[in-house]
Coordinates of C-alpha atoms and ligand atoms in Angstrom, one line a residue:
M1 CA 135.7 94.2 63.7
Y2 CA 133.7 92.2 62.7
E3 CA 133.2 88.9 65.0
P4 CA 133.4 91.0 68.0
Y5 CA 129.9 92.7 66.3
L6 CA 128.9 90.2 65.2
S7 CA 128.7 88.6 68.8
A8 CA 127.8 92.3 69.9
L9 CA 124.7 91.9 68.6
A10 CA 123.5 88.9 68.9
D11 CA 124.1 90.1 72.1
L12 CA 121.5 92.1 72.1
F13 CA 118.9 90.1 71.5
Y14 CA 119.7 86.6 73.4
P15 CA 122.2 86.9 75.9
E16 CA 123.3 82.7 77.7
R17 CA 123.3 83.8 80.8
C18 CA 121.2 85.3 83.5
V19 CA 121.2 89.3 84.4
G20 CA 121.4 89.1 87.7
C21 CA 123.8 86.1 88.3
E22 CA 125.6 86.1 85.2
R23 CA 125.2 82.1 85.4
R24 CA 123.9 80.5 82.4
A25 CA 120.1 80.6 82.4
S26 CA 117.2 80.0 79.6
D27 CA 115.7 82.4 80.6
V28 CA 116.7 86.5 81.2
L29 CA 116.4 85.3 84.6
C30 CA 117.5 81.7 87.1
R31 CA 114.3 81.2 88.9
T32 CA 116.4 81.9 92.0
C33 CA 117.5 85.7 90.4
F34 CA 113.7 84.9 89.7
E35 CA 112.1 84.7 92.5
A36 CA 114.9 87.5 94.6
L37 CA 113.2 90.3 93.0
P38 CA 112.9 93.7 94.8
G39 CA 108.6 93.8 94.2
V40 CA 108.1 97.2 95.8
G41 CA 104.5 95.8 96.5
S42 CA 101.9 98.1 98.0
P43 CA 100.8 100.1 99.1
V44 CA 102.5 102.8 98.1
C45 CA 101.9 105.8 97.9
R46 CA 99.4 107.4 94.8
R47 CA 101.7 110.5 93.8
C48 CA 105.7 109.2 94.3
G49 CA 104.7 105.1 94.8
L50 CA 107.1 105.4 97.5
P51 CA 106.4 101.8 99.9
T52 CA 103.8 103.3 102.9
A53 CA 101.9 101.5 106.0
F54 CA 98.7 102.6 104.3
A55 CA 97.5 103.6 101.0
T56 CA 97.5 107.2 100.5
F57 CA 97.7 110.0 98.8
V58 CA 101.0 112.0 100.0
C59 CA 103.1 110.9 102.0
E60 CA 105.8 111.2 104.4
G61 CA 108.4 111.6 101.6
C62 CA 106.4 113.9 99.3
K63 CA 104.7 116.1 101.0
N64 CA 106.9 119.2 100.6
V65 CA 108.5 117.9 97.1
D66 CA 106.6 119.6 94.0
F67 CA 106.4 117.0 91.0
G68 CA 104.9 118.2 87.7
F69 CA 104.2 114.5 87.5
E70 CA 101.1 113.6 88.5
S71 CA 101.6 110.5 89.6
A72 CA 104.5 108.4 89.6
K73 CA 105.2 104.5 89.7
A74 CA 107.5 100.8 89.6
P75 CA 107.3 97.9 90.1
L76 CA 111.3 97.0 91.6
K77 CA 113.6 98.3 94.5
Y78 CA 116.7 99.6 93.0
E79 CA 118.4 97.2 94.6
G80 CA 119.3 93.9 94.2
V81 CA 118.5 91.5 90.8
G82 CA 116.6 95.2 89.9
K83 CA 119.8 96.9 89.7
K84 CA 121.4 94.2 88.0
I85 CA 118.7 94.3 85.6
V86 CA 119.2 98.3 85.2
H87 CA 122.8 97.6 84.5
A88 CA 121.7 94.9 81.8
L89 CA 119.6 98.0 80.7
K90 CA 121.6 100.3 80.3
Y91 CA 125.0 98.4 79.8
R92 CA 123.8 96.0 77.4
G93 CA 120.6 96.9 75.8
Y94 CA 119.4 93.5 76.0
K95 CA 116.3 94.0 74.2
R96 CA 115.0 90.3 75.4
V97 CA 115.3 92.0 78.7
V98 CA 113.6 94.4 78.0
E99 CA 110.0 92.5 76.3
R100 CA 110.8 89.4 78.8
L101 CA 110.7 91.4 82.2
A102 CA 111.6 94.6 82.3
T103 CA 107.7 95.9 80.1
P104 CA 106.0 93.2 82.0
L105 CA 106.8 93.8 85.2
M106 CA 106.3 97.9 84.4
L107 CA 103.1 96.8 83.2
Q108 CA 102.1 95.4 86.7
V109 CA 101.4 98.2 87.4
L110 CA 99.9 100.8 84.9
D111 CA 96.6 100.4 86.4
D112 CA 95.3 103.0 83.8
G113 CA 96.9 102.0 80.1
R114 CA 94.8 104.8 78.0
F115 CA 98.0 107.1 77.8
D116 CA 97.9 109.8 74.1
A117 CA 102.0 109.4 73.8
I118 CA 104.5 107.4 75.4
V119 CA 107.3 109.9 76.2
P120 CA 111.0 108.3 77.0
V121 CA 113.5 110.8 79.4
P122 CA 116.6 111.8 76.5
L123 CA 119.8 111.5 76.6
H124 CA 122.5 114.3 76.1
R125 CA 123.4 113.6 72.4
L126 CA 127.5 112.8 73.7
R127 CA 125.9 110.6 76.0
L128 CA 123.3 108.7 73.4
R129 CA 126.7 108.4 70.8
K130 CA 128.6 106.9 72.5
R131 CA 126.1 104.6 74.8
G132 CA 124.5 103.7 70.7
F133 CA 120.7 103.6 73.1
N134 CA 119.4 105.4 75.5
Q135 CA 117.7 102.5 77.5
A136 CA 115.1 104.9 78.7
E137 CA 113.5 105.0 75.1
L138 CA 114.1 100.6 74.3
L139 CA 111.2 100.4 77.9
A140 CA 109.2 103.3 76.5
R141 CA 109.0 101.2 73.1
G142 CA 108.3 97.7 75.0
V143 CA 105.5 99.2 77.0
A144 CA 104.0 100.6 73.7
E145 CA 103.8 98.5 71.6
K146 CA 101.4 96.7 74.2
I147 CA 99.5 99.3 75.5
K148 CA 99.1 99.8 71.6
A149 CA 100.7 103.7 72.5
T150 CA 102.8 106.0 70.2
V151 CA 106.5 106.9 71.6
S152 CA 107.3 109.7 71.0
D153 CA 110.7 111.2 71.4
T154 CA 109.9 115.0 71.5
L155 CA 112.4 115.3 74.8
E156 CA 116.4 116.7 74.2
V157 CA 118.8 117.4 76.4
V158 CA 119.4 121.2 76.1
R159 CA 122.3 121.7 78.9
S160 CA 124.5 118.6 79.9
T161 CA 123.9 118.3 83.7
R162 CA 126.1 116.8 85.3
D163 CA 126.1 113.4 87.4
Q164 CA 123.6 113.0 89.9
V165 CA 124.6 109.9 92.4
E166 CA 126.6 113.1 94.7
L167 CA 124.1 115.0 95.2
S168 CA 120.9 116.3 97.4
A169 CA 117.9 116.6 95.9
A170 CA 117.5 120.1 96.5
Q171 CA 121.0 120.0 93.7
R172 CA 119.5 117.7 91.5
R173 CA 116.2 119.0 90.7
A174 CA 119.2 122.7 90.0
N175 CA 120.8 120.5 88.3
V176 CA 117.6 119.2 86.2
A177 CA 115.9 122.8 86.1
G178 CA 115.5 124.0 82.2
A179 CA 118.5 121.2 81.5
Y180 CA 115.2 119.4 79.2
T181 CA 113.2 121.0 76.3
A182 CA 109.6 119.4 73.7
T183 CA 110.8 119.9 70.0
V184 CA 106.7 118.8 68.6
P185 CA 104.1 120.6 71.0
L186 CA 102.0 117.2 73.0
R187 CA 98.3 116.8 74.1
G188 CA 96.4 114.9 76.4
R189 CA 97.4 112.1 78.5
I190 CA 101.5 111.2 78.3
L191 CA 102.9 108.1 79.8
L192 CA 107.4 109.3 80.9
I193 CA 109.1 106.6 81.3
D194 CA 112.7 106.3 83.4
D195 CA 114.8 103.2 83.9
V196 CA 115.0 104.5 88.0
F197 CA 113.2 106.6 89.7
T198 CA 115.5 108.1 92.2
T199 CA 114.1 111.2 93.6
G200 CA 112.0 112.6 91.3
A201 CA 114.1 115.8 89.9
T202 CA 114.5 114.3 86.3
M203 CA 111.3 112.8 85.3
S204 CA 109.5 115.8 87.2
A205 CA 111.7 118.2 85.0
C206 CA 111.1 116.3 82.1
A207 CA 106.5 116.5 82.9
G208 CA 107.3 120.1 83.8
T209 CA 108.3 121.0 80.3
L210 CA 106.2 118.1 78.7
V211 CA 103.3 120.7 80.5
R212 CA 104.6 123.5 79.4
A213 CA 104.3 122.3 75.8
G214 CA 100.7 121.3 75.5
A215 CA 100.2 118.0 78.0
E216 CA 97.4 117.6 80.4
E217 CA 98.7 115.2 82.3
V218 CA 102.2 113.5 82.8
H219 CA 102.5 110.3 84.5
A220 CA 106.0 108.4 85.0
L221 CA 106.9 104.9 85.4
S222 CA 109.7 103.9 86.1
L223 CA 111.5 100.0 86.0
C224 CA 113.3 100.4 89.4
R225 CA 112.4 103.1 92.7
T226 CA 115.1 104.5 95.4
V227 CA 112.7 102.8 98.7
Ligands
ZN1 ZN1 120.2 83.9 88.4
ZN2 ZN1 105.2 110.0 98.0

């Protein structure tokens, strides 16, 4: 038990291999994978973060969707190296990936860093126990440290939800409706953080919960987004 534990612990801080291609690298990504980062780029829809032909405040993709948040942003597309980075965070919890890569990328797309609190999307407690950490919380702490904000773990999962991979956008919204609760009241401007933004159903349900708990506005930030 002792040695695997130590090496697992070392892995948390010092992955010795590129998280994109598994080859030995001196940093979290080798040069090739760094250059292959799938940036979302600009312009994007100001509301949902989807790449658009022109800068816009609402796009074809989100014009008929109600969101609990004011805006959603993400620096990377959920594909290629972006997907590999999320995988490394989700299953390995690499803190160095958060510090060296994810946090700087997320800060690049955040044009206003004034928030009263940063809130990670929570994991169900059984999933949290199994995994040992919440990757959204790792990201939230990374961002909070840089913009000098406090992390509030006010959100909790009150009802377990189905895995969303196979679900349509409408099914995802139904799946997460009423799944979250806020344990402490909030105020002001909140930054809600998750690893991946897909349809926005999870972020929207969490943001709605934060608004009902007193938040004035909620902005969503994720490392990756499907496009
Ligand atoms: Zn690589
Ligand atoms: Zn949009």
